[in-house]
mmCIF file with all atom_site columns, C-alpha atoms in Angstrom:
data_model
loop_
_atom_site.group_PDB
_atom_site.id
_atom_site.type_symbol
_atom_site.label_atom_id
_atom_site.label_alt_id
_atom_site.label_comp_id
_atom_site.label_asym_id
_atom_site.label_entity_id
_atom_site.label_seq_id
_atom_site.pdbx_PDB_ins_code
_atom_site.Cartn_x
_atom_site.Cartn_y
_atom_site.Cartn_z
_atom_site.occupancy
_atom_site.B_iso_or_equiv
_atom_site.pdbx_formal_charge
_atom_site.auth_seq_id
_atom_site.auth_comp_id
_atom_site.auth_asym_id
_atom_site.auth_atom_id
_atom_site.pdbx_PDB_model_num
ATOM 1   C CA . UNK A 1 1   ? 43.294 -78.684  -70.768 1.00 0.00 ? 14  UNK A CA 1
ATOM 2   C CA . UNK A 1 2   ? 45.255 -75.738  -69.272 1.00 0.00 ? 15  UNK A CA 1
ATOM 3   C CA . UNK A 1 3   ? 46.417 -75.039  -66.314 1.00 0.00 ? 16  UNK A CA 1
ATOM 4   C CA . UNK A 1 4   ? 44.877 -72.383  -65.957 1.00 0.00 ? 17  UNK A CA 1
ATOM 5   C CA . UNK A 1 5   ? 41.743 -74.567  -66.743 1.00 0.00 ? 18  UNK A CA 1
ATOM 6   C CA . UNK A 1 6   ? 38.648 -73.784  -64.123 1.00 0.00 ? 19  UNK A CA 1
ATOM 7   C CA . UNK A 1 7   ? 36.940 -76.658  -65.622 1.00 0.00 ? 20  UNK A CA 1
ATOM 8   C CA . UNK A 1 8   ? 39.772 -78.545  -64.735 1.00 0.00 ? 21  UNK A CA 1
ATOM 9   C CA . UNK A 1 9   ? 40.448 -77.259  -61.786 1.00 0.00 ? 22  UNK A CA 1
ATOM 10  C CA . UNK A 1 10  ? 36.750 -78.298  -60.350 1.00 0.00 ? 23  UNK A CA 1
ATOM 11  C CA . UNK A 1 11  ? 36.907 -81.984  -61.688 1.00 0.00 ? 24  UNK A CA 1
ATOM 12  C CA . UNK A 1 12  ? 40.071 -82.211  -59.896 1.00 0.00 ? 25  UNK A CA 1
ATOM 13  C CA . UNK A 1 13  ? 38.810 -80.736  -56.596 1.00 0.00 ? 26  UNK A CA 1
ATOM 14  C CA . UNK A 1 14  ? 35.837 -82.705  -57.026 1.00 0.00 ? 27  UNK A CA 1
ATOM 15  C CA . UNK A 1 15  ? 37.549 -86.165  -57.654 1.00 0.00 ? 28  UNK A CA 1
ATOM 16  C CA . UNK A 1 16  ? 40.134 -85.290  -54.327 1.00 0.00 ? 29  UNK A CA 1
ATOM 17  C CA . UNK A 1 17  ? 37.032 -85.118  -52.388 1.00 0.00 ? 30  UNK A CA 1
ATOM 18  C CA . UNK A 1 18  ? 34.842 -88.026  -53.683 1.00 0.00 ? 31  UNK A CA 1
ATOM 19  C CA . UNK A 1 19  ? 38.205 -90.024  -54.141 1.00 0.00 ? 32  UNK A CA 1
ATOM 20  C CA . UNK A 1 20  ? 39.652 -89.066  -50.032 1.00 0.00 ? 33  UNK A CA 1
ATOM 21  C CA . UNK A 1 21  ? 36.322 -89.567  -48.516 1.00 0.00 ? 34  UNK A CA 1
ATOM 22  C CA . UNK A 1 22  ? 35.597 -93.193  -49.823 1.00 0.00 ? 35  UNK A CA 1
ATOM 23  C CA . UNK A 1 23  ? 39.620 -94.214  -49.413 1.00 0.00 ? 36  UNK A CA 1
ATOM 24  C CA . UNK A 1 24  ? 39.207 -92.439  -45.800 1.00 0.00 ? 37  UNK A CA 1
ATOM 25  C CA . UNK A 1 25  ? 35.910 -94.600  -45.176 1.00 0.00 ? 38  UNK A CA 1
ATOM 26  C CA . UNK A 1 26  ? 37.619 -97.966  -46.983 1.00 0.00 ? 39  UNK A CA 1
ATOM 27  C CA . UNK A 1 27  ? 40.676 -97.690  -45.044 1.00 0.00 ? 40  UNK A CA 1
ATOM 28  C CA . UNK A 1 28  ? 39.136 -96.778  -41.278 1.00 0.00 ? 41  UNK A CA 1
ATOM 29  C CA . UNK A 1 29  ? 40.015 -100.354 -39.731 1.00 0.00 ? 42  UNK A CA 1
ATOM 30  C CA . UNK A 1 30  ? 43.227 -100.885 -41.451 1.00 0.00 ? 43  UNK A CA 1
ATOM 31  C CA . UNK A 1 31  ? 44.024 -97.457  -39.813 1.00 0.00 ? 44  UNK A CA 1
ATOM 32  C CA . UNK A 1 32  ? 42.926 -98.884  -36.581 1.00 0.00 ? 45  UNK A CA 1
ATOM 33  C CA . UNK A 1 33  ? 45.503 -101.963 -36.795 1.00 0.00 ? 46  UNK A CA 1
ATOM 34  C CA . UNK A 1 34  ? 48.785 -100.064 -38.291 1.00 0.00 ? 47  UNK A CA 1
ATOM 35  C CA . UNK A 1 35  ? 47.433 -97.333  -35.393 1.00 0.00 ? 48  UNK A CA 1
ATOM 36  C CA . UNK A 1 36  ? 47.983 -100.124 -32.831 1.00 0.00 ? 49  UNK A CA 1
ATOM 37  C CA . UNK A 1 37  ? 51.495 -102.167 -34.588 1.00 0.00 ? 50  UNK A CA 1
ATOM 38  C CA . UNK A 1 38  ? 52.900 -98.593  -33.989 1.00 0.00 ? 51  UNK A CA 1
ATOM 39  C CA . UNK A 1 39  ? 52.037 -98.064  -30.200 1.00 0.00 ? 52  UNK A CA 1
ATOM 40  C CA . UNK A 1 40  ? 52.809 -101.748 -29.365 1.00 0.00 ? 53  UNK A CA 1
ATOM 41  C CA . UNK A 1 41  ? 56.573 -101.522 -31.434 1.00 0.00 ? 54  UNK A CA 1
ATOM 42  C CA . UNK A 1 42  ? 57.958 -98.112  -30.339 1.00 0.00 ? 55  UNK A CA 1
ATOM 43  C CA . UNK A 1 43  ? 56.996 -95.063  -27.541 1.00 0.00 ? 56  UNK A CA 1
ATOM 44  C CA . UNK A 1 44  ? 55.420 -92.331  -29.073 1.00 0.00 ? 57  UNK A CA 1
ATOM 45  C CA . UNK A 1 45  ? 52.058 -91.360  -31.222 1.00 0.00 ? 58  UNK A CA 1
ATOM 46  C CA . UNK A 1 46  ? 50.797 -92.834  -33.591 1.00 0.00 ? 59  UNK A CA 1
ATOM 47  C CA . UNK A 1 47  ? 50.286 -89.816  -36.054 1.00 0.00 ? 60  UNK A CA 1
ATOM 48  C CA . UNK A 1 48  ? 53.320 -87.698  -37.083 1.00 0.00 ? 61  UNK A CA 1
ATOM 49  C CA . UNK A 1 49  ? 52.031 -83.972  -37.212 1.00 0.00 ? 62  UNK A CA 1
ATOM 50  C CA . UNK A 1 50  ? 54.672 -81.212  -38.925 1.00 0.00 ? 63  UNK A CA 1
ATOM 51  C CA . UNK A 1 51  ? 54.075 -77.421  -40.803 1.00 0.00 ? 64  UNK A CA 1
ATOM 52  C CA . UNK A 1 52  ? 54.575 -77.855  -44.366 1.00 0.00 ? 65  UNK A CA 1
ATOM 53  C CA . UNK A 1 53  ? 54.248 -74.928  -46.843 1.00 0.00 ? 66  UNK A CA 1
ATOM 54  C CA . UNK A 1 54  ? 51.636 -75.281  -49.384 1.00 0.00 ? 67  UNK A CA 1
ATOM 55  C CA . UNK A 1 55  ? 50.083 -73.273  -52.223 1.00 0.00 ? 68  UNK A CA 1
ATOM 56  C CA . UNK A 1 56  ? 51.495 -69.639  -52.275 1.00 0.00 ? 69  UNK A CA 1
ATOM 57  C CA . UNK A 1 57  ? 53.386 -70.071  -49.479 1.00 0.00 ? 70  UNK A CA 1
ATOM 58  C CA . UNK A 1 58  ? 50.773 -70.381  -47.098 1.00 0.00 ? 71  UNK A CA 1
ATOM 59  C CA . UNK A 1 59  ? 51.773 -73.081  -43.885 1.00 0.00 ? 72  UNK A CA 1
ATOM 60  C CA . UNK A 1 60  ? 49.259 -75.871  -42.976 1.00 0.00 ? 73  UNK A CA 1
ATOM 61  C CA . UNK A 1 61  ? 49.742 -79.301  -40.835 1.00 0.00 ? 74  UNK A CA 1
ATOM 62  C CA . UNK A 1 62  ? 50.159 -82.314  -42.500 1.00 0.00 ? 75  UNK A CA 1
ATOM 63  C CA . UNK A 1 63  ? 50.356 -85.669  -40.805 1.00 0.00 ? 76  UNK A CA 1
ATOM 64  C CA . UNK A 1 64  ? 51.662 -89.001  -41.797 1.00 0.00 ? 77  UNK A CA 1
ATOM 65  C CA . UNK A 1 65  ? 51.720 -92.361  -39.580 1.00 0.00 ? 78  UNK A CA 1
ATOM 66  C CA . UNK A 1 66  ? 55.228 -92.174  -37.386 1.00 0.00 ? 79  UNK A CA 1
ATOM 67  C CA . UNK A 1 67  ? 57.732 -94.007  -38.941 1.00 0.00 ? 80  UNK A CA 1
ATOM 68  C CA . UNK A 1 68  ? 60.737 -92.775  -37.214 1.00 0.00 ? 81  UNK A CA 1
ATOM 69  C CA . UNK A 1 69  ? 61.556 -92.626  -33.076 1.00 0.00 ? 82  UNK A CA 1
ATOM 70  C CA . UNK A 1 70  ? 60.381 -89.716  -31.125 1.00 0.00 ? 83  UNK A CA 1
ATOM 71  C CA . UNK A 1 71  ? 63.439 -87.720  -30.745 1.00 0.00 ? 84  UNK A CA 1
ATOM 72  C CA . UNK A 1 72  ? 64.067 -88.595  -34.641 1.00 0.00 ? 85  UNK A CA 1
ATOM 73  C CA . UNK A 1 73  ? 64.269 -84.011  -35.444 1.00 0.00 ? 86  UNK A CA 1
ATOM 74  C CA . UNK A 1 74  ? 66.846 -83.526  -33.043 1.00 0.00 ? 87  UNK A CA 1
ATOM 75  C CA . UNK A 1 75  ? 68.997 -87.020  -34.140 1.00 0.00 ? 88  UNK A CA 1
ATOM 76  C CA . UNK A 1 76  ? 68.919 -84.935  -37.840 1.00 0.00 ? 89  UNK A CA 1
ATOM 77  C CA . UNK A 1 77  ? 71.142 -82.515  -37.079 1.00 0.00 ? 90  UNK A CA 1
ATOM 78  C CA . UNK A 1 78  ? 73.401 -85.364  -36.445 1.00 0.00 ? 91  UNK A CA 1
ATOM 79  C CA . UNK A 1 79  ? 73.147 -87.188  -39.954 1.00 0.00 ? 92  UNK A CA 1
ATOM 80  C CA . UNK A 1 80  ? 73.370 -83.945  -41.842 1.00 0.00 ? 93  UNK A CA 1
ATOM 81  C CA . UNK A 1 81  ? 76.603 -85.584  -43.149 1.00 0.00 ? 94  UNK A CA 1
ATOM 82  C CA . UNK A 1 82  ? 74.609 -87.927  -44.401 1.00 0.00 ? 95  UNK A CA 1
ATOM 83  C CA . UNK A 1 83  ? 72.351 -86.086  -46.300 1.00 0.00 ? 96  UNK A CA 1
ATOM 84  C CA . UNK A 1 84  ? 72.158 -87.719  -50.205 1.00 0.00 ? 97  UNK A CA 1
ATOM 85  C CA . UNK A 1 85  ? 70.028 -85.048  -51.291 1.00 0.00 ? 98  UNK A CA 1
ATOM 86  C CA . UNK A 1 86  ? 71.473 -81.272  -52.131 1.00 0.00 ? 99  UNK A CA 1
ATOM 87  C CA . UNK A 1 87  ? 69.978 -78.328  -51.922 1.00 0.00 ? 100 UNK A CA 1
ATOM 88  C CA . UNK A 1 88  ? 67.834 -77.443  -48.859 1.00 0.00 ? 101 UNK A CA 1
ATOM 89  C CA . UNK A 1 89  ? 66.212 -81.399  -48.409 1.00 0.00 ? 102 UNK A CA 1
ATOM 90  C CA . UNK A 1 90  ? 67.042 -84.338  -46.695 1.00 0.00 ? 103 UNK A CA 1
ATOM 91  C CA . UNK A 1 91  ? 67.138 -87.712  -47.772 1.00 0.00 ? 104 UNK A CA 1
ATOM 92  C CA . UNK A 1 92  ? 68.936 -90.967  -46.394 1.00 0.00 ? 105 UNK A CA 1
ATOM 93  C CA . UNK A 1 93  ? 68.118 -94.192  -47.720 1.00 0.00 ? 106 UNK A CA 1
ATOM 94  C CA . UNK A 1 94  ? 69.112 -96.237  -44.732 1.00 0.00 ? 107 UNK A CA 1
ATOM 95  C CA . UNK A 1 95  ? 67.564 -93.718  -42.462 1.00 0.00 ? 108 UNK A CA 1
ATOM 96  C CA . UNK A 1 96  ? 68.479 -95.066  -38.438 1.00 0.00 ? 109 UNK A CA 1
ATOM 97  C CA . UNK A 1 97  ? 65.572 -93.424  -37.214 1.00 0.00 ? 110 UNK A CA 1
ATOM 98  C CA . UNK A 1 98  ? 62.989 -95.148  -38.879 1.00 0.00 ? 111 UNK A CA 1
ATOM 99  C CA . UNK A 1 99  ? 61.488 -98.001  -36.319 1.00 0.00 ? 112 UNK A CA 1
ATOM 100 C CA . UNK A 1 100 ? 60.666 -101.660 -37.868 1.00 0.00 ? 113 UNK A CA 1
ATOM 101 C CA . UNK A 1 101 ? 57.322 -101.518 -38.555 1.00 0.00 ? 114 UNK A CA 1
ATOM 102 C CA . UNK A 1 102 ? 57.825 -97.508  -40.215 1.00 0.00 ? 115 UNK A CA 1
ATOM 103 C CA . UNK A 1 103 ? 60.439 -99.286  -42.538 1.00 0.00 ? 116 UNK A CA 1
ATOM 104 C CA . UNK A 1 104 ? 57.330 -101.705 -43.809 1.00 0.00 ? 117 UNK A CA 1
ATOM 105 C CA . UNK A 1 105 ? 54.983 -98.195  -44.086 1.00 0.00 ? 118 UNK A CA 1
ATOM 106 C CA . UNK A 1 106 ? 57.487 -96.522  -45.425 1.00 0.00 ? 119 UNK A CA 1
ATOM 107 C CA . UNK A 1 107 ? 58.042 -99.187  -48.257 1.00 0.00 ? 120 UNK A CA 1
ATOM 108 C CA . UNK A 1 108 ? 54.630 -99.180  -49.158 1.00 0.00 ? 121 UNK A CA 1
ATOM 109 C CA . UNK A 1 109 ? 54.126 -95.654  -48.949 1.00 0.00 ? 122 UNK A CA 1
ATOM 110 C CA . UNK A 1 110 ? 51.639 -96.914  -45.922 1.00 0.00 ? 123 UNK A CA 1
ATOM 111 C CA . UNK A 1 111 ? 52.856 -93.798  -43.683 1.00 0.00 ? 124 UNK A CA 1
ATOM 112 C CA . UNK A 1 112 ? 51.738 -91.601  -46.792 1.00 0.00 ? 125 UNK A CA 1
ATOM 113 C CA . UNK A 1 113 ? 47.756 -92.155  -46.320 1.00 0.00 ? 126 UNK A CA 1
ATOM 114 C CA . UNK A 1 114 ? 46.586 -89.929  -43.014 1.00 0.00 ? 127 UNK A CA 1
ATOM 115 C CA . UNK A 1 115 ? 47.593 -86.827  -45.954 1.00 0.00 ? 128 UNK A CA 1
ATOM 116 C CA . UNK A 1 116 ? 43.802 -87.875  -47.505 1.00 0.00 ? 129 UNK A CA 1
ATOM 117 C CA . UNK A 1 117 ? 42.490 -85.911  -44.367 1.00 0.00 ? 130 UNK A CA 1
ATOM 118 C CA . UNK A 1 118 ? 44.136 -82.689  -45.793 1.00 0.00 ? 131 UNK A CA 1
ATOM 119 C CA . UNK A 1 119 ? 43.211 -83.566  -49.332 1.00 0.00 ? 132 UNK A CA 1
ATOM 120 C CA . UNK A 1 120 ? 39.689 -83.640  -48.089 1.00 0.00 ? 133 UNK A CA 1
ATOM 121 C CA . UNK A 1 121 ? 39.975 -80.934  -46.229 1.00 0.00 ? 134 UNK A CA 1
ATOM 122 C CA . UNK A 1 122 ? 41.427 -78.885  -49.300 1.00 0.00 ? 135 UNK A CA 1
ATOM 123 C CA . UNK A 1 123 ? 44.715 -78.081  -47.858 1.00 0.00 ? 136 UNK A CA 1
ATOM 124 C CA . UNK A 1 124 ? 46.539 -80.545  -50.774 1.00 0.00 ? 137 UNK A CA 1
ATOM 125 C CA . UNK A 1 125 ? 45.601 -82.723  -53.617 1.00 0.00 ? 138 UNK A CA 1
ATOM 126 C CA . UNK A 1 126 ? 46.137 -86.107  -54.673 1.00 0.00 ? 139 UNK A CA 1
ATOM 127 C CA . UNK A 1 127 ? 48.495 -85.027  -57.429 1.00 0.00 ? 140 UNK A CA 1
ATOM 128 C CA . UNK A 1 128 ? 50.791 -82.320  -56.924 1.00 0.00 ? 141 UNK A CA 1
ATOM 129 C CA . UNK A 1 129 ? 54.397 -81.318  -56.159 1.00 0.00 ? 142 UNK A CA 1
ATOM 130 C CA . UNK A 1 130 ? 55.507 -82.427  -52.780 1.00 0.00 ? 143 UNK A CA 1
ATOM 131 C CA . UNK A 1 131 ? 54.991 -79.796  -50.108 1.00 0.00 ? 144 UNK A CA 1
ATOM 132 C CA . UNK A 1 132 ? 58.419 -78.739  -48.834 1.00 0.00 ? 145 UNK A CA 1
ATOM 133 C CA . UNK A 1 133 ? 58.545 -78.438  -44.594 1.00 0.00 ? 146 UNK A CA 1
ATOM 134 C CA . UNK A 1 134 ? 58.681 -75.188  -42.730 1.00 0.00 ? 147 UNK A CA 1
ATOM 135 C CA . UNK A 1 135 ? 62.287 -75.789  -42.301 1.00 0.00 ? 148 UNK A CA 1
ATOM 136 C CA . UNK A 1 136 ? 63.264 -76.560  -45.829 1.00 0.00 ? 149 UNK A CA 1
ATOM 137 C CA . UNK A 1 137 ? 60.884 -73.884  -47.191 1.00 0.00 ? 150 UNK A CA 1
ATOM 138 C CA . UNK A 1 138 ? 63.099 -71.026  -45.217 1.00 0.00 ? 151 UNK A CA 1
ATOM 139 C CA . UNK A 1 139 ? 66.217 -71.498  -47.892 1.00 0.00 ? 152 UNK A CA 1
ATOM 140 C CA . UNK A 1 140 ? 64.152 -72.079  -50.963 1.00 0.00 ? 153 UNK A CA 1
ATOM 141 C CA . UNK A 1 141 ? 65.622 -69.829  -53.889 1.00 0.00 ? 154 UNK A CA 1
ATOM 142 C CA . UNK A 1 142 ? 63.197 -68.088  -56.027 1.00 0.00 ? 155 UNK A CA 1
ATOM 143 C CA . UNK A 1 143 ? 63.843 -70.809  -58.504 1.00 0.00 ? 156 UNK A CA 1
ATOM 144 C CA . UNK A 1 144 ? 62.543 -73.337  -56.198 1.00 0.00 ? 157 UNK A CA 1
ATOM 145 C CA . UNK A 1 145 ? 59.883 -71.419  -55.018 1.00 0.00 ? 158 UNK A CA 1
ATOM 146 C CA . UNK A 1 146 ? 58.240 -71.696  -58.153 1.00 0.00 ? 159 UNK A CA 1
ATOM 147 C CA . UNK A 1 147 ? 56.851 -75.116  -57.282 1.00 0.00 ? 160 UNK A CA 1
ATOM 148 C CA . UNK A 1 148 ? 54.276 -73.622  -54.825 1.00 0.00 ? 161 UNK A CA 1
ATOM 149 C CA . UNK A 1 149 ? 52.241 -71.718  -57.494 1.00 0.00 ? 162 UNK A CA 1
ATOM 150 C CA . UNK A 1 150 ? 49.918 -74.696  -57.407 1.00 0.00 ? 163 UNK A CA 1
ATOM 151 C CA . UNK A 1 151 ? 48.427 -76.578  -54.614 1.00 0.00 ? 164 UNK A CA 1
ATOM 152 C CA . UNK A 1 152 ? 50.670 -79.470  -53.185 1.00 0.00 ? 165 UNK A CA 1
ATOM 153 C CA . UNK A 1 153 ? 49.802 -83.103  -53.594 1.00 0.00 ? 166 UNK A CA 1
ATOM 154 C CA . UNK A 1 154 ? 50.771 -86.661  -52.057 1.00 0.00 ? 167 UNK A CA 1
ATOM 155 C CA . UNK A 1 155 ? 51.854 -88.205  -55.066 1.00 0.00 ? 168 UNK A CA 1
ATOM 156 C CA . UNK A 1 156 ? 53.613 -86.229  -58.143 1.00 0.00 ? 169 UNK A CA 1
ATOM 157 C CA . UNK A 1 157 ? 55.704 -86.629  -61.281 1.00 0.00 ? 170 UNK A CA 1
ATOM 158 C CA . UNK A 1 158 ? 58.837 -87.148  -59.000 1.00 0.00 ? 171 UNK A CA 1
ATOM 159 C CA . UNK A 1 159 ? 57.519 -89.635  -57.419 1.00 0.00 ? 172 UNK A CA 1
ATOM 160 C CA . UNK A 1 160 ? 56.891 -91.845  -60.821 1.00 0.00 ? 173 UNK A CA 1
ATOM 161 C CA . UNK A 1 161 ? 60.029 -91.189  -62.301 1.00 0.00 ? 174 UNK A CA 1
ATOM 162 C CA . UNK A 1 162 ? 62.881 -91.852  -61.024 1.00 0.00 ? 175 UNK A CA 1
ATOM 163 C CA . UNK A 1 163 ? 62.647 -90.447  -57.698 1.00 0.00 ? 176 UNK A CA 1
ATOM 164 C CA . UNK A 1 164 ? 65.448 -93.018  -55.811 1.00 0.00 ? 177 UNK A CA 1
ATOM 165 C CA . UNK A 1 165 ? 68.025 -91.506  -58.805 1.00 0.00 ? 178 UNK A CA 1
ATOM 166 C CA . UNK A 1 166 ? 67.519 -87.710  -58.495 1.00 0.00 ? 179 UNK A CA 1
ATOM 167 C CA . UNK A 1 167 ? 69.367 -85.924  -55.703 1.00 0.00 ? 180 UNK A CA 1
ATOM 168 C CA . UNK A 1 168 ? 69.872 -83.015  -57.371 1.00 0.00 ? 181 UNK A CA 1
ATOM 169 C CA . UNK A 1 169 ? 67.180 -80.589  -55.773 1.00 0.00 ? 182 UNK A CA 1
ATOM 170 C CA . UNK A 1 170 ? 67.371 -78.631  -58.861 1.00 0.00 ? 183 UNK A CA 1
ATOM 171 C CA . UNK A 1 171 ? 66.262 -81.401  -60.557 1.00 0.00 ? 184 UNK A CA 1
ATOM 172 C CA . UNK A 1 172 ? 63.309 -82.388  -58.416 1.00 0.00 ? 185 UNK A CA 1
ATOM 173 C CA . UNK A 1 173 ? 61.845 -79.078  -58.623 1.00 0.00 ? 186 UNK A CA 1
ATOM 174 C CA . UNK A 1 174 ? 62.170 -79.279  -62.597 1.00 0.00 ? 187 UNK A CA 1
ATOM 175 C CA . UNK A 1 175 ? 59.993 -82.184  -62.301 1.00 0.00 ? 188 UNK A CA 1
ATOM 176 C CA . UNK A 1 176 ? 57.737 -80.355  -60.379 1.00 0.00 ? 189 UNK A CA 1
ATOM 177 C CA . UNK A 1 177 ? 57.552 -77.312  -63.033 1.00 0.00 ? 190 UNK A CA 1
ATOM 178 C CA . UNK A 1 178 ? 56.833 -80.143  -66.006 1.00 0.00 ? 191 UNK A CA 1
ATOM 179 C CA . UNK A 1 179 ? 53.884 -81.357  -63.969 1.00 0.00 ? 192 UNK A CA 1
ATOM 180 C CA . UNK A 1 180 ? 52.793 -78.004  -63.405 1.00 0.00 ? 193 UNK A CA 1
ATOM 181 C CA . UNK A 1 181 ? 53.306 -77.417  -67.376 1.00 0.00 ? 194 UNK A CA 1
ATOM 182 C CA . UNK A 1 182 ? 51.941 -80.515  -68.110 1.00 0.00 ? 195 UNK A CA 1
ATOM 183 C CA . UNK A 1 183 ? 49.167 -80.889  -65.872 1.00 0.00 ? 196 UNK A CA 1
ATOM 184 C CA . UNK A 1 184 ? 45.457 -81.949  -67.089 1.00 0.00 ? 197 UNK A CA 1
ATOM 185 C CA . UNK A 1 185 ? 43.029 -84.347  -65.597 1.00 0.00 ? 198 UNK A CA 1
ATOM 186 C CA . UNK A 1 186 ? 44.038 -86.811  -68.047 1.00 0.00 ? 199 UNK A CA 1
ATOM 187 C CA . UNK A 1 187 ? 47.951 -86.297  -66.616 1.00 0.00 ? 200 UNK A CA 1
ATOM 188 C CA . UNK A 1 188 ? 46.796 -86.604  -63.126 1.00 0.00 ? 201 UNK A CA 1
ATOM 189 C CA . UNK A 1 189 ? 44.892 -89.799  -63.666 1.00 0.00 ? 202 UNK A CA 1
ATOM 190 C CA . UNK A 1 190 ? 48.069 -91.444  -65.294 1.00 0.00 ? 203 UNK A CA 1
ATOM 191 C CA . UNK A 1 191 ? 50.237 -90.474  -62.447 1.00 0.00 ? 204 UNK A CA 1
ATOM 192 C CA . UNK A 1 192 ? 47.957 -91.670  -60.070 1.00 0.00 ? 205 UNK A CA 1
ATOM 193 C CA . UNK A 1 193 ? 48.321 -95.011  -61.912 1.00 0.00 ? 206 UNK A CA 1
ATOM 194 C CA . UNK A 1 194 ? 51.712 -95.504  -62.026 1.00 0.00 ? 207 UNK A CA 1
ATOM 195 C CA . UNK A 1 195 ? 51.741 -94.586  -58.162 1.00 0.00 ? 208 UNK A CA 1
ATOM 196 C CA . UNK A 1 196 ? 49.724 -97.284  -57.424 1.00 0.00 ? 209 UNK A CA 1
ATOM 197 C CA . UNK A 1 197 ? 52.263 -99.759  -59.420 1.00 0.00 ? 210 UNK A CA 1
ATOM 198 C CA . UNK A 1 198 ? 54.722 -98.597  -57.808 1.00 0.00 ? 211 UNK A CA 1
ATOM 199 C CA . UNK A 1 199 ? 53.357 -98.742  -54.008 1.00 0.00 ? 212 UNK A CA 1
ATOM 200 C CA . UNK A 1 200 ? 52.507 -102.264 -54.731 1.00 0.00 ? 213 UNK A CA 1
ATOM 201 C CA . UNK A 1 201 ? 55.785 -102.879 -56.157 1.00 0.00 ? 214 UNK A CA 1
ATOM 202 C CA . UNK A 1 202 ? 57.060 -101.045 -52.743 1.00 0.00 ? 215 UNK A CA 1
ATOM 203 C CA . UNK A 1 203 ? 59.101 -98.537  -54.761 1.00 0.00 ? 216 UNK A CA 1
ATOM 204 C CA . UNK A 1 204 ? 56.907 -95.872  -53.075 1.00 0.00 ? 217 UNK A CA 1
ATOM 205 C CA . UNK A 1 205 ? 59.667 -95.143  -51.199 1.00 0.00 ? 218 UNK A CA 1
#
């Protein structure tokens, strides 16, 4: 299929929807329990809510379990120094804010699954190129801009290959542009399987 596909483009917004609603269903109690490890280990909510920038540009609120501790966006500024990823992201792979029980999540890609509520909602997909946050999003070049021309997802190409050895962001958004090159229902469905390898392998993260 091609992109540009509408045939593909409805089995894939159909499958996000069957496919979010019965994991959202499935998963309710679990969600309960990791709700309540997070309130009894470390001060704070239990949902992490932040604008990220989706499909043409256009901002929407994604959240994710808290992983990190509450005052974790203004310890950043401190670790820019840090920073192993170039470009306009951040990446540490020993991050200090992340709490005990986000470090498990985050392993598992655990902290990944409240982002079925926007894939239900239609706001991102299962598969798709990573939505970049508000503040990232502001110092985008036109080159890297290029990865919102289709709608965002939770898992992507990245994410499957080799995303603990690229730093380059240049080189993360040319995985992004191959998926979007790429992409079929057929692609999607293989990507999804190799995510789920690697989340029970806990090189989600």
């Amino acid at each position: 299929m091609k992109k540009n596909n509408t045939l593909y483009l409805i089995c894939k917004r159909v499958f996000d929807m069957i496919f979010s609603f019965l994991l959202l269903v499935v998963l309710f109690l679990p969600f309960v329990f990791i709700g309540i490890m997070i309130k009894l280990t470390s001060k704070g909510p239990i949902l992490y809510s932040w604008k990220v920038v989706g499909k043409d540009g256009d901002y929407f609120n994604s959240f994710k379990f808290r992983t990190m501790v509450i005052n974790a966006d203004k310890m950043k500024e401190q670790l820019k120094d840090k920073n192993e990823m170039s470009g306009p992201f951040f990446k540490i792979e020993d991050d200090p804010r992340v709490t005990r029980v986000g470090k498990f999540l985050r392993k598992y890609s655990i902290d990944e699954l409240p982002q079925f509520i926007s894939v239900f909602l239609g706001s991102m997909s299962i598969v798709g190129p990573r939505p970049p946050l508000q503040t990232e999003y502001v110092n985008f070049t036109d080159f890297q801009k290029q990865k919102l021309s289709v709608k965002p997802g939770i898992t992507c190409l990245w994410q499957v290959q080799g995303r603990n050895n690229i730093n380059d962001a240049n080189e993360w958004i040319k995985k992004d542009l191959e998926y979007i090159s790429k992409r079929s229902f057929i692609f999607d469905i293989k990507i999804i399987v190799k995510t789920i390898f690697a989340v029970f392998r806990g090189t989600g993260k």
